[in-house]
Amino acid sequence: MSDKDVLLSMGFDAGRLTPLVGALKATGNRGLQPAMDHILENEGKPVPDLSGVTANSSSSGGGGGGDVPMDEDDDEDAAALRAVYGGSTASATAAAAADVEAKSIKCSQCGKIFKNTALVNYHAEKSGHDQFEESLEEVKPLTEEEKKQKLEELRLKMAEKRAVKQKETAKEDKANEAIRRKAGRDMNDLREELKHKELIKEAENKRREKVEDQKARAAIKAQIEADKKARAEKAAREKALREGNTYVESSSAAASSAAPAAAAASNVAGKDYPHTRLQIRLASGGQPYTTTLSSDATLREVAEFLAGQVLAVDVETVNFAQHFPRKVFSHADFSRTLKELGLTPSAVLIAS
């Protein structure tokens, strides 16, 4: 790069470059840096007119007798101009005096030239280059063939980008589909597991209810047998009294007959049942009403249920009784729970 290009890239006015010859001379031709310092120091001074140098150079070249002689300083200036710009003194002076105008911007790092600053900014953003200078090279307009070639290159690049994008999209879609399928399988497995657990729980509840029903039936059967024996003992005792005979009750027989019923009843009453199944029959007849209540529900809740089914039943006046074992519940029992009244896990009540 010439001294002139360096000074232009640094922002010096092209009109101030002509005094470079004098600056080089004034600094003893020690190089560009001292000459540049000399120009900066004399920035405010007018630019010297070197037209005389040109004239003298021309006269000297022609060898005419009427020419103005060139002094020693003019010879040194002309020689410096020739050394900087090359060629004859006249051409060097004309080049220095010409209005120098940059026609493009050049990247100092890769050598590419650009027509305007917008292209420079785009190049800097894409490449990361940050060193640019003005250039006298002119960016020639593209020919039709070059335009077609550039357009074809852009089309190929766009097609490649679309192909890469399609591949990436297809890959992402495939990965997302695999994730979705795995999530669906996991969800189905979870549903099947929950369903299996529900079936096991339901089967266990049915088995437990069946066992409880069997125990309840055994207890009721034992109570019926005990009631039969008690009625037989009562009938025998009344018959003996009518005939005037003395009847001696067999306590061992009564105890032995009541033992199975008591044992069965104690086994049933000793269990903690969360729910109680009730069958309520009206003393006046009609269809029975069946319901399942919590074992902690009170007898008043049973009355309220029956009142909701039968309009003729009043909660405050209805009475409940149980045949086996024979038991009548008063209104004082309405605040007691079904568990406390021994009605779990199932019972038959007569409402009147």
mmCIF file of C-alpha atoms in Angstrom:
data_model
loop_
_atom_site.group_PDB
_atom_site.id
_atom_site.type_symbol
_atom_site.label_atom_id
_atom_site.label_comp_id
_atom_site.label_asym_id
_atom_site.label_seq_id
_atom_site.Cartn_x
_atom_site.Cartn_y
_atom_site.Cartn_z
ATOM 1 C CA MET A 1 0.000 0.000 0.000
ATOM 2 C CA SER A 2 1.381 3.432 -1.011
ATOM 3 C CA ASP A 3 1.889 6.352 1.378
ATOM 4 C CA LYS A 4 -0.964 8.120 -0.362
ATOM 5 C CA ASP A 5 -3.413 5.232 0.238
ATOM 6 C CA VAL A 6 -2.384 5.027 3.874
ATOM 7 C CA LEU A 7 -3.049 8.719 4.402
ATOM 8 C CA LEU A 8 -6.394 8.522 2.553
ATOM 9 C CA SER A 9 -7.510 5.560 4.697
ATOM 10 C CA MET A 10 -6.682 7.596 7.807
ATOM 11 C CA GLY A 11 -9.014 10.410 6.743
ATOM 12 C CA PHE A 12 -6.604 13.050 5.415
ATOM 13 C CA ASP A 13 -8.013 15.441 2.837
ATOM 14 C CA ALA A 14 -6.850 14.560 -0.672
ATOM 15 C CA GLY A 15 -6.010 18.228 -1.254
ATOM 16 C CA ARG A 16 -3.556 18.132 1.638
ATOM 17 C CA LEU A 17 -1.545 15.276 0.144
ATOM 18 C CA THR A 18 0.337 17.534 -2.293
ATOM 19 C CA PRO A 19 2.391 19.095 0.498
ATOM 20 C CA LEU A 20 3.710 15.620 1.277
ATOM 21 C CA VAL A 21 6.660 16.379 -0.970
ATOM 22 C CA GLY A 22 7.560 19.409 1.062
ATOM 23 C CA ALA A 23 6.953 17.494 4.272
ATOM 24 C CA LEU A 24 9.318 14.732 3.196
ATOM 25 C CA LYS A 25 11.912 17.363 2.297
ATOM 26 C CA ALA A 26 11.371 19.303 5.518
ATOM 27 C CA THR A 27 11.862 16.176 7.636
ATOM 28 C CA GLY A 28 14.970 15.110 5.766
ATOM 29 C CA ASN A 29 13.198 12.189 4.023
ATOM 30 C CA ARG A 30 13.122 10.187 7.257
ATOM 31 C CA GLY A 31 9.916 8.387 6.279
ATOM 32 C CA LEU A 32 6.144 8.642 6.251
ATOM 33 C CA GLN A 33 5.604 9.125 10.017
ATOM 34 C CA PRO A 34 7.761 12.266 10.349
ATOM 35 C CA ALA A 35 6.216 13.683 7.148
ATOM 36 C CA MET A 36 2.703 13.023 8.524
ATOM 37 C CA ASP A 37 3.597 14.770 11.788
ATOM 38 C CA HIS A 38 4.833 17.740 9.778
ATOM 39 C CA ILE A 39 1.524 17.914 7.881
ATOM 40 C CA LEU A 40 -0.453 17.815 11.157
ATOM 41 C CA GLU A 41 1.637 20.652 12.588
ATOM 42 C CA ASN A 42 0.946 22.793 9.488
ATOM 43 C CA GLU A 43 -2.736 21.820 9.178
ATOM 44 C CA GLY A 44 -3.959 25.422 9.373
ATOM 45 C CA LYS A 45 -1.563 26.809 6.804
ATOM 46 C CA PRO A 46 -2.640 27.242 3.151
ATOM 47 C CA VAL A 47 -1.710 24.582 0.627
ATOM 48 C CA PRO A 48 1.309 25.743 -1.408
ATOM 49 C CA ASP A 49 0.815 26.315 -5.141
ATOM 50 C CA LEU A 50 3.136 24.023 -7.093
ATOM 51 C CA SER A 51 2.087 25.211 -10.508
ATOM 52 C CA GLY A 52 5.438 26.912 -10.823
ATOM 53 C CA VAL A 53 7.116 23.583 -10.298
ATOM 54 C CA THR A 54 5.146 22.189 -13.193
ATOM 55 C CA ALA A 55 6.014 25.076 -15.431
ATOM 56 C CA ASN A 56 9.673 24.947 -14.606
ATOM 57 C CA SER A 57 9.686 21.220 -15.128
ATOM 58 C CA SER A 58 8.169 21.636 -18.545
ATOM 59 C CA SER A 59 10.640 24.351 -19.508
ATOM 60 C CA SER A 60 13.502 22.264 -18.266
ATOM 61 C CA GLY A 61 12.313 19.305 -20.260
ATOM 62 C CA GLY A 62 11.967 21.407 -23.456
ATOM 63 C CA GLY A 63 15.413 23.055 -23.108
ATOM 64 C CA GLY A 64 14.096 26.469 -24.412
ATOM 65 C CA GLY A 65 16.366 29.519 -23.904
ATOM 66 C CA GLY A 66 13.544 31.796 -22.614
ATOM 67 C CA ASP A 67 12.438 29.481 -19.847
ATOM 68 C CA VAL A 68 12.511 30.501 -16.217
ATOM 69 C CA PRO A 69 15.338 28.723 -14.480
ATOM 70 C CA MET A 70 14.495 26.308 -11.640
ATOM 71 C CA ASP A 71 16.308 26.850 -8.378
ATOM 72 C CA GLU A 72 17.721 24.145 -6.152
ATOM 73 C CA ASP A 73 14.606 23.915 -3.959
ATOM 74 C CA ASP A 74 12.391 23.493 -7.016
ATOM 75 C CA ASP A 75 14.612 20.678 -8.258
ATOM 76 C CA GLU A 76 14.301 18.852 -4.940
ATOM 77 C CA ASP A 77 10.508 19.322 -4.873
ATOM 78 C CA ALA A 78 10.146 18.002 -8.412
ATOM 79 C CA ALA A 79 12.369 15.040 -7.635
ATOM 80 C CA ALA A 80 10.267 14.246 -4.549
ATOM 81 C CA LEU A 81 7.066 14.460 -6.577
ATOM 82 C CA ARG A 82 8.487 12.063 -9.127
ATOM 83 C CA ALA A 83 9.557 9.703 -6.362
ATOM 84 C CA VAL A 84 6.055 9.704 -4.779
ATOM 85 C CA TYR A 85 3.814 9.658 -7.854
ATOM 86 C CA GLY A 86 6.202 8.324 -10.489
ATOM 87 C CA GLY A 87 6.643 9.529 -14.047
ATOM 88 C CA SER A 88 7.367 13.074 -15.113
ATOM 89 C CA THR A 89 6.981 16.080 -12.911
ATOM 90 C CA ALA A 90 4.019 17.337 -14.926
ATOM 91 C CA SER A 91 2.057 14.110 -14.571
ATOM 92 C CA ALA A 92 2.903 13.869 -10.868
ATOM 93 C CA THR A 93 1.704 17.405 -10.271
ATOM 94 C CA ALA A 94 -1.477 16.779 -12.238
ATOM 95 C CA ALA A 95 -2.195 13.628 -10.207
ATOM 96 C CA ALA A 96 -1.590 15.454 -6.944
ATOM 97 C CA ALA A 97 -3.768 18.372 -7.936
ATOM 98 C CA ALA A 98 -6.580 16.162 -9.223
ATOM 99 C CA ASP A 99 -9.637 15.734 -7.061
ATOM 100 C CA VAL A 100 -9.182 12.259 -5.555
ATOM 101 C CA GLU A 101 -12.504 10.556 -4.783
ATOM 102 C CA ALA A 102 -12.927 7.074 -3.309
ATOM 103 C CA LYS A 103 -15.068 4.833 -5.479
ATOM 104 C CA SER A 104 -15.389 1.807 -3.156
ATOM 105 C CA ILE A 105 -14.569 0.440 0.265
ATOM 106 C CA LYS A 106 -12.052 -2.358 0.616
ATOM 107 C CA CYS A 107 -11.735 -4.948 3.390
ATOM 108 C CA SER A 108 -8.118 -4.950 4.523
ATOM 109 C CA GLN A 109 -8.431 -8.479 5.887
ATOM 110 C CA CYS A 110 -9.843 -10.368 2.897
ATOM 111 C CA GLY A 111 -9.379 -7.885 0.026
ATOM 112 C CA LYS A 112 -13.039 -7.732 -1.040
ATOM 113 C CA ILE A 113 -14.356 -4.406 -2.311
ATOM 114 C CA PHE A 114 -17.859 -3.094 -1.664
ATOM 115 C CA LYS A 115 -19.989 -0.483 -3.333
ATOM 116 C CA ASN A 116 -21.576 1.080 -0.224
ATOM 117 C CA THR A 117 -21.533 1.003 3.562
ATOM 118 C CA ALA A 118 -24.621 -1.233 3.767
ATOM 119 C CA LEU A 119 -22.712 -4.041 2.069
ATOM 120 C CA VAL A 120 -19.713 -3.315 4.306
ATOM 121 C CA ASN A 121 -21.861 -3.643 7.437
ATOM 122 C CA TYR A 122 -23.371 -6.901 6.160
ATOM 123 C CA HIS A 123 -19.897 -8.287 5.395
ATOM 124 C CA ALA A 124 -18.599 -7.235 8.816
ATOM 125 C CA GLU A 125 -21.544 -8.869 10.569
ATOM 126 C CA LYS A 126 -21.155 -12.143 8.660
ATOM 127 C CA SER A 127 -17.352 -12.436 8.624
ATOM 128 C CA GLY A 128 -16.358 -10.563 11.794
ATOM 129 C CA HIS A 129 -13.888 -8.390 9.877
ATOM 130 C CA ASP A 130 -13.426 -4.882 11.241
ATOM 131 C CA GLN A 131 -10.667 -3.293 9.156
ATOM 132 C CA PHE A 132 -11.802 -1.376 6.057
ATOM 133 C CA GLU A 133 -10.359 1.414 3.898
ATOM 134 C CA GLU A 134 -11.439 3.582 1.016
ATOM 135 C CA SER A 135 -10.367 2.427 -2.406
ATOM 136 C CA LEU A 136 -10.129 3.995 -5.848
ATOM 137 C CA GLU A 137 -11.148 0.726 -7.443
ATOM 138 C CA GLU A 138 -14.538 0.925 -9.070
ATOM 139 C CA VAL A 139 -17.018 -1.866 -8.521
ATOM 140 C CA LYS A 140 -18.049 -2.815 -12.010
ATOM 141 C CA PRO A 141 -21.716 -3.638 -12.548
ATOM 142 C CA LEU A 142 -22.517 -7.286 -13.154
ATOM 143 C CA THR A 143 -23.148 -8.459 -16.663
ATOM 144 C CA GLU A 144 -26.283 -10.369 -17.543
ATOM 145 C CA GLU A 145 -24.334 -13.616 -17.496
ATOM 146 C CA GLU A 146 -22.865 -12.809 -14.096
ATOM 147 C CA LYS A 147 -26.303 -11.869 -12.777
ATOM 148 C CA LYS A 148 -27.711 -15.213 -13.944
ATOM 149 C CA GLN A 149 -24.787 -17.023 -12.351
ATOM 150 C CA LYS A 150 -25.248 -15.175 -9.048
ATOM 151 C CA LEU A 151 -28.991 -15.870 -9.109
ATOM 152 C CA GLU A 152 -28.368 -19.548 -9.756
ATOM 153 C CA GLU A 153 -25.892 -19.682 -6.865
ATOM 154 C CA LEU A 154 -28.456 -18.073 -4.550
ATOM 155 C CA ARG A 155 -31.093 -20.559 -5.664
ATOM 156 C CA LEU A 156 -28.762 -23.470 -4.999
ATOM 157 C CA LYS A 157 -27.888 -22.111 -1.553
ATOM 158 C CA MET A 158 -31.569 -21.623 -0.715
ATOM 159 C CA ALA A 159 -32.373 -25.141 -1.923
ATOM 160 C CA GLU A 160 -29.574 -26.561 0.249
ATOM 161 C CA LYS A 161 -30.817 -24.616 3.268
ATOM 162 C CA ARG A 162 -34.371 -25.844 2.696
ATOM 163 C CA ALA A 163 -33.148 -29.423 2.377
ATOM 164 C CA VAL A 164 -31.166 -29.152 5.618
ATOM 165 C CA LYS A 165 -34.163 -27.551 7.345
ATOM 166 C CA GLN A 166 -36.466 -30.312 6.119
ATOM 167 C CA LYS A 167 -34.081 -32.969 7.406
ATOM 168 C CA GLU A 168 -33.864 -31.275 10.804
ATOM 169 C CA THR A 169 -37.655 -30.909 10.952
ATOM 170 C CA ALA A 170 -38.165 -34.556 9.996
ATOM 171 C CA LYS A 171 -35.672 -35.612 12.663
ATOM 172 C CA GLU A 172 -37.414 -33.498 15.317
ATOM 173 C CA ASP A 173 -40.831 -34.825 14.266
ATOM 174 C CA LYS A 174 -39.552 -38.392 14.521
ATOM 175 C CA ALA A 175 -38.122 -37.751 17.984
ATOM 176 C CA ASN A 176 -41.356 -36.087 19.116
ATOM 177 C CA GLU A 177 -43.397 -38.999 17.754
ATOM 178 C CA ALA A 178 -41.212 -41.471 19.648
ATOM 179 C CA ILE A 179 -41.686 -39.460 22.844
ATOM 180 C CA ARG A 180 -45.454 -39.308 22.271
ATOM 181 C CA ARG A 181 -45.701 -43.044 21.679
ATOM 182 C CA LYS A 182 -43.642 -43.808 24.758
ATOM 183 C CA ALA A 183 -45.837 -41.490 26.826
ATOM 184 C CA GLY A 184 -48.940 -43.200 25.407
ATOM 185 C CA ARG A 185 -47.565 -46.644 26.284
ATOM 186 C CA ASP A 186 -46.680 -45.497 29.779
ATOM 187 C CA MET A 187 -50.176 -44.044 30.226
ATOM 188 C CA ASN A 188 -51.813 -47.268 29.009
ATOM 189 C CA ASP A 189 -49.633 -49.325 31.336
ATOM 190 C CA LEU A 190 -50.612 -47.065 34.218
ATOM 191 C CA ARG A 191 -54.304 -47.400 33.373
ATOM 192 C CA GLU A 192 -54.006 -51.194 33.177
ATOM 193 C CA GLU A 193 -52.199 -51.288 36.508
ATOM 194 C CA LEU A 194 -54.854 -49.125 38.183
ATOM 195 C CA LYS A 195 -57.622 -51.235 36.664
ATOM 196 C CA HIS A 196 -55.945 -54.414 37.891
ATOM 197 C CA LYS A 197 -55.635 -52.982 41.394
ATOM 198 C CA GLU A 198 -59.294 -51.944 41.356
ATOM 199 C CA LEU A 199 -60.341 -55.464 40.329
ATOM 200 C CA ILE A 200 -58.248 -56.985 43.105
ATOM 201 C CA LYS A 201 -59.712 -54.576 45.633
ATOM 202 C CA GLU A 202 -63.257 -55.259 44.453
ATOM 203 C CA ALA A 203 -62.703 -59.026 44.620
ATOM 204 C CA GLU A 204 -61.307 -58.682 48.127
ATOM 205 C CA ASN A 205 -64.301 -56.614 49.230
ATOM 206 C CA LYS A 206 -66.715 -59.180 47.805
ATOM 207 C CA ARG A 207 -64.890 -62.021 49.508
ATOM 208 C CA ARG A 208 -64.919 -60.178 52.830
ATOM 209 C CA GLU A 209 -68.602 -59.351 52.476
ATOM 210 C CA LYS A 210 -69.356 -62.979 51.692
ATOM 211 C CA VAL A 211 -67.524 -64.134 54.809
ATOM 212 C CA GLU A 212 -69.329 -61.527 56.873
ATOM 213 C CA ASP A 213 -72.687 -62.631 55.497
ATOM 214 C CA GLN A 214 -71.915 -66.242 56.327
ATOM 215 C CA LYS A 215 -70.974 -65.314 59.872
ATOM 216 C CA ALA A 216 -74.088 -63.179 60.237
ATOM 217 C CA ARG A 217 -76.306 -66.027 58.970
ATOM 218 C CA ALA A 218 -74.623 -68.442 61.364
ATOM 219 C CA ALA A 219 -75.231 -66.078 64.244
ATOM 220 C CA ILE A 220 -78.893 -65.601 63.270
ATOM 221 C CA LYS A 221 -79.368 -69.377 62.878
ATOM 222 C CA ALA A 222 -77.828 -70.013 66.274
ATOM 223 C CA GLN A 223 -80.083 -67.356 67.791
ATOM 224 C CA ILE A 224 -83.146 -68.952 66.191
ATOM 225 C CA GLU A 225 -82.209 -72.327 67.640
ATOM 226 C CA ALA A 226 -81.699 -70.744 71.029
ATOM 227 C CA ASP A 227 -85.109 -69.031 70.810
ATOM 228 C CA LYS A 228 -86.758 -72.333 69.871
ATOM 229 C CA LYS A 229 -85.271 -74.059 72.854
ATOM 230 C CA ALA A 230 -86.226 -71.143 75.078
ATOM 231 C CA ARG A 231 -89.817 -71.278 73.828
ATOM 232 C CA ALA A 232 -89.904 -75.033 74.367
ATOM 233 C CA GLU A 233 -88.636 -74.590 77.914
ATOM 234 C CA LYS A 234 -91.245 -71.893 78.525
ATOM 235 C CA ALA A 235 -94.076 -74.053 77.155
ATOM 236 C CA ALA A 236 -93.000 -76.997 79.318
ATOM 237 C CA ARG A 237 -92.825 -74.782 82.372
ATOM 238 C CA GLU A 238 -96.311 -73.310 81.758
ATOM 239 C CA LYS A 239 -97.726 -76.792 81.196
ATOM 240 C CA ALA A 240 -96.263 -77.996 84.453
ATOM 241 C CA LEU A 241 -97.725 -75.025 86.285
ATOM 242 C CA ARG A 242 -101.171 -75.638 84.805
ATOM 243 C CA GLU A 243 -101.062 -79.288 85.845
ATOM 244 C CA GLY A 244 -99.833 -78.394 89.285
ATOM 245 C CA ASN A 245 -96.537 -80.124 88.825
ATOM 246 C CA THR A 246 -93.190 -78.660 89.743
ATOM 247 C CA TYR A 247 -90.985 -77.933 86.768
ATOM 248 C CA VAL A 248 -87.257 -77.927 87.293
ATOM 249 C CA GLU A 249 -85.453 -76.001 84.537
ATOM 250 C CA SER A 250 -82.283 -77.568 83.357
ATOM 251 C CA SER A 251 -79.781 -74.742 83.647
ATOM 252 C CA SER A 252 -77.068 -76.757 81.961
ATOM 253 C CA ALA A 253 -79.273 -77.406 78.971
ATOM 254 C CA ALA A 254 -80.256 -73.748 78.746
ATOM 255 C CA ALA A 255 -76.666 -72.671 79.070
ATOM 256 C CA SER A 256 -75.516 -75.170 76.467
ATOM 257 C CA SER A 257 -78.270 -74.106 74.073
ATOM 258 C CA ALA A 258 -77.505 -70.421 74.534
ATOM 259 C CA ALA A 259 -73.749 -70.865 74.232
ATOM 260 C CA PRO A 260 -73.590 -71.253 70.424
ATOM 261 C CA ALA A 261 -75.852 -68.251 69.911
ATOM 262 C CA ALA A 262 -73.833 -66.125 72.324
ATOM 263 C CA ALA A 263 -70.557 -67.179 70.745
ATOM 264 C CA ALA A 264 -71.815 -66.431 67.250
ATOM 265 C CA ALA A 265 -73.273 -63.108 68.359
ATOM 266 C CA SER A 266 -70.035 -62.144 70.102
ATOM 267 C CA ASN A 267 -68.023 -63.007 67.010
ATOM 268 C CA VAL A 268 -70.269 -60.848 64.861
ATOM 269 C CA ALA A 269 -70.462 -57.967 67.330
ATOM 270 C CA GLY A 270 -66.699 -58.021 67.921
ATOM 271 C CA LYS A 271 -65.882 -57.214 64.285
ATOM 272 C CA ASP A 272 -65.462 -53.632 63.156
ATOM 273 C CA TYR A 273 -67.603 -53.227 60.058
ATOM 274 C CA PRO A 274 -67.482 -49.851 58.284
ATOM 275 C CA HIS A 275 -70.947 -50.236 56.742
ATOM 276 C CA THR A 276 -74.253 -51.763 57.744
ATOM 277 C CA ARG A 277 -76.873 -53.192 55.380
ATOM 278 C CA LEU A 278 -80.408 -52.735 56.681
ATOM 279 C CA GLN A 279 -83.728 -54.174 55.541
ATOM 280 C CA ILE A 280 -86.640 -52.186 56.973
ATOM 281 C CA ARG A 281 -90.137 -53.727 56.947
ATOM 282 C CA LEU A 282 -93.334 -51.962 57.864
ATOM 283 C CA ALA A 283 -95.558 -53.583 60.472
ATOM 284 C CA SER A 284 -98.555 -52.708 58.312
ATOM 285 C CA GLY A 285 -97.101 -54.699 55.423
ATOM 286 C CA GLY A 286 -95.859 -53.691 52.028
ATOM 287 C CA GLN A 287 -92.526 -53.904 50.306
ATOM 288 C CA PRO A 288 -89.371 -53.795 52.418
ATOM 289 C CA TYR A 289 -86.834 -50.958 52.025
ATOM 290 C CA THR A 290 -83.147 -51.740 51.788
ATOM 291 C CA THR A 291 -80.274 -49.334 52.393
ATOM 292 C CA THR A 292 -76.587 -49.316 53.331
ATOM 293 C CA LEU A 293 -75.420 -46.827 55.932
ATOM 294 C CA SER A 294 -72.224 -46.180 57.773
ATOM 295 C CA SER A 295 -71.862 -48.188 60.965
ATOM 296 C CA ASP A 296 -71.372 -44.874 62.745
ATOM 297 C CA ALA A 297 -74.774 -43.636 61.571
ATOM 298 C CA THR A 298 -77.409 -43.207 64.291
ATOM 299 C CA LEU A 299 -80.811 -44.850 64.483
ATOM 300 C CA ARG A 300 -82.333 -41.414 63.849
ATOM 301 C CA GLU A 301 -80.710 -41.417 60.403
ATOM 302 C CA VAL A 302 -82.470 -44.735 59.735
ATOM 303 C CA ALA A 303 -85.771 -43.119 60.723
ATOM 304 C CA GLU A 304 -85.061 -40.146 58.476
ATOM 305 C CA PHE A 305 -84.315 -42.483 55.574
ATOM 306 C CA LEU A 306 -87.588 -44.341 56.096
ATOM 307 C CA ALA A 307 -89.517 -41.051 56.405
ATOM 308 C CA GLY A 308 -88.056 -40.015 53.066
ATOM 309 C CA GLN A 309 -89.365 -43.226 51.491
ATOM 310 C CA VAL A 310 -92.784 -43.406 53.164
ATOM 311 C CA LEU A 311 -94.805 -40.253 53.720
ATOM 312 C CA ALA A 312 -96.893 -41.853 56.468
ATOM 313 C CA VAL A 313 -93.819 -42.369 58.669
ATOM 314 C CA ASP A 314 -92.909 -39.605 61.140
ATOM 315 C CA VAL A 315 -89.368 -39.479 62.533
ATOM 316 C CA GLU A 316 -90.603 -38.441 65.970
ATOM 317 C CA THR A 317 -93.195 -41.214 66.346
ATOM 318 C CA VAL A 318 -91.780 -44.210 64.485
ATOM 319 C CA ASN A 319 -90.546 -47.205 66.505
ATOM 320 C CA PHE A 320 -88.133 -49.957 65.528
ATOM 321 C CA ALA A 321 -87.931 -53.568 66.687
ATOM 322 C CA GLN A 322 -85.850 -56.621 65.869
ATOM 323 C CA HIS A 323 -87.217 -60.199 65.820
ATOM 324 C CA PHE A 324 -83.970 -62.161 65.994
ATOM 325 C CA PRO A 325 -82.815 -61.555 68.586
ATOM 326 C CA ARG A 326 -85.999 -60.040 69.944
ATOM 327 C CA LYS A 327 -85.346 -56.435 70.791
ATOM 328 C CA VAL A 328 -87.370 -53.192 70.848
ATOM 329 C CA PHE A 329 -85.594 -49.837 70.345
ATOM 330 C CA SER A 330 -86.912 -46.778 72.140
ATOM 331 C CA HIS A 331 -86.466 -43.135 71.144
ATOM 332 C CA ALA A 332 -83.613 -42.966 73.611
ATOM 333 C CA ASP A 333 -81.712 -45.291 71.246
ATOM 334 C CA PHE A 334 -82.070 -42.851 68.328
ATOM 335 C CA SER A 335 -78.847 -41.067 69.317
ATOM 336 C CA ARG A 336 -76.855 -44.334 69.429
ATOM 337 C CA THR A 337 -74.953 -45.655 66.417
ATOM 338 C CA LEU A 338 -75.758 -48.843 64.555
ATOM 339 C CA LYS A 339 -72.480 -50.289 65.794
ATOM 340 C CA GLU A 340 -73.401 -49.589 69.410
ATOM 341 C CA LEU A 341 -76.848 -51.140 68.915
ATOM 342 C CA GLY A 342 -75.286 -54.351 67.530
ATOM 343 C CA LEU A 343 -76.915 -54.013 64.097
ATOM 344 C CA THR A 344 -73.699 -54.471 62.096
ATOM 345 C CA PRO A 345 -72.917 -55.815 59.565
ATOM 346 C CA SER A 346 -76.569 -56.441 58.604
ATOM 347 C CA ALA A 347 -79.957 -56.444 60.294
ATOM 348 C CA VAL A 348 -83.713 -56.590 59.691
ATOM 349 C CA LEU A 349 -85.821 -53.901 61.415
ATOM 350 C CA ILE A 350 -89.597 -53.761 61.835
ATOM 351 C CA ALA A 351 -90.961 -50.192 61.762
ATOM 352 C CA SER A 352 -94.288 -49.352 63.417
#
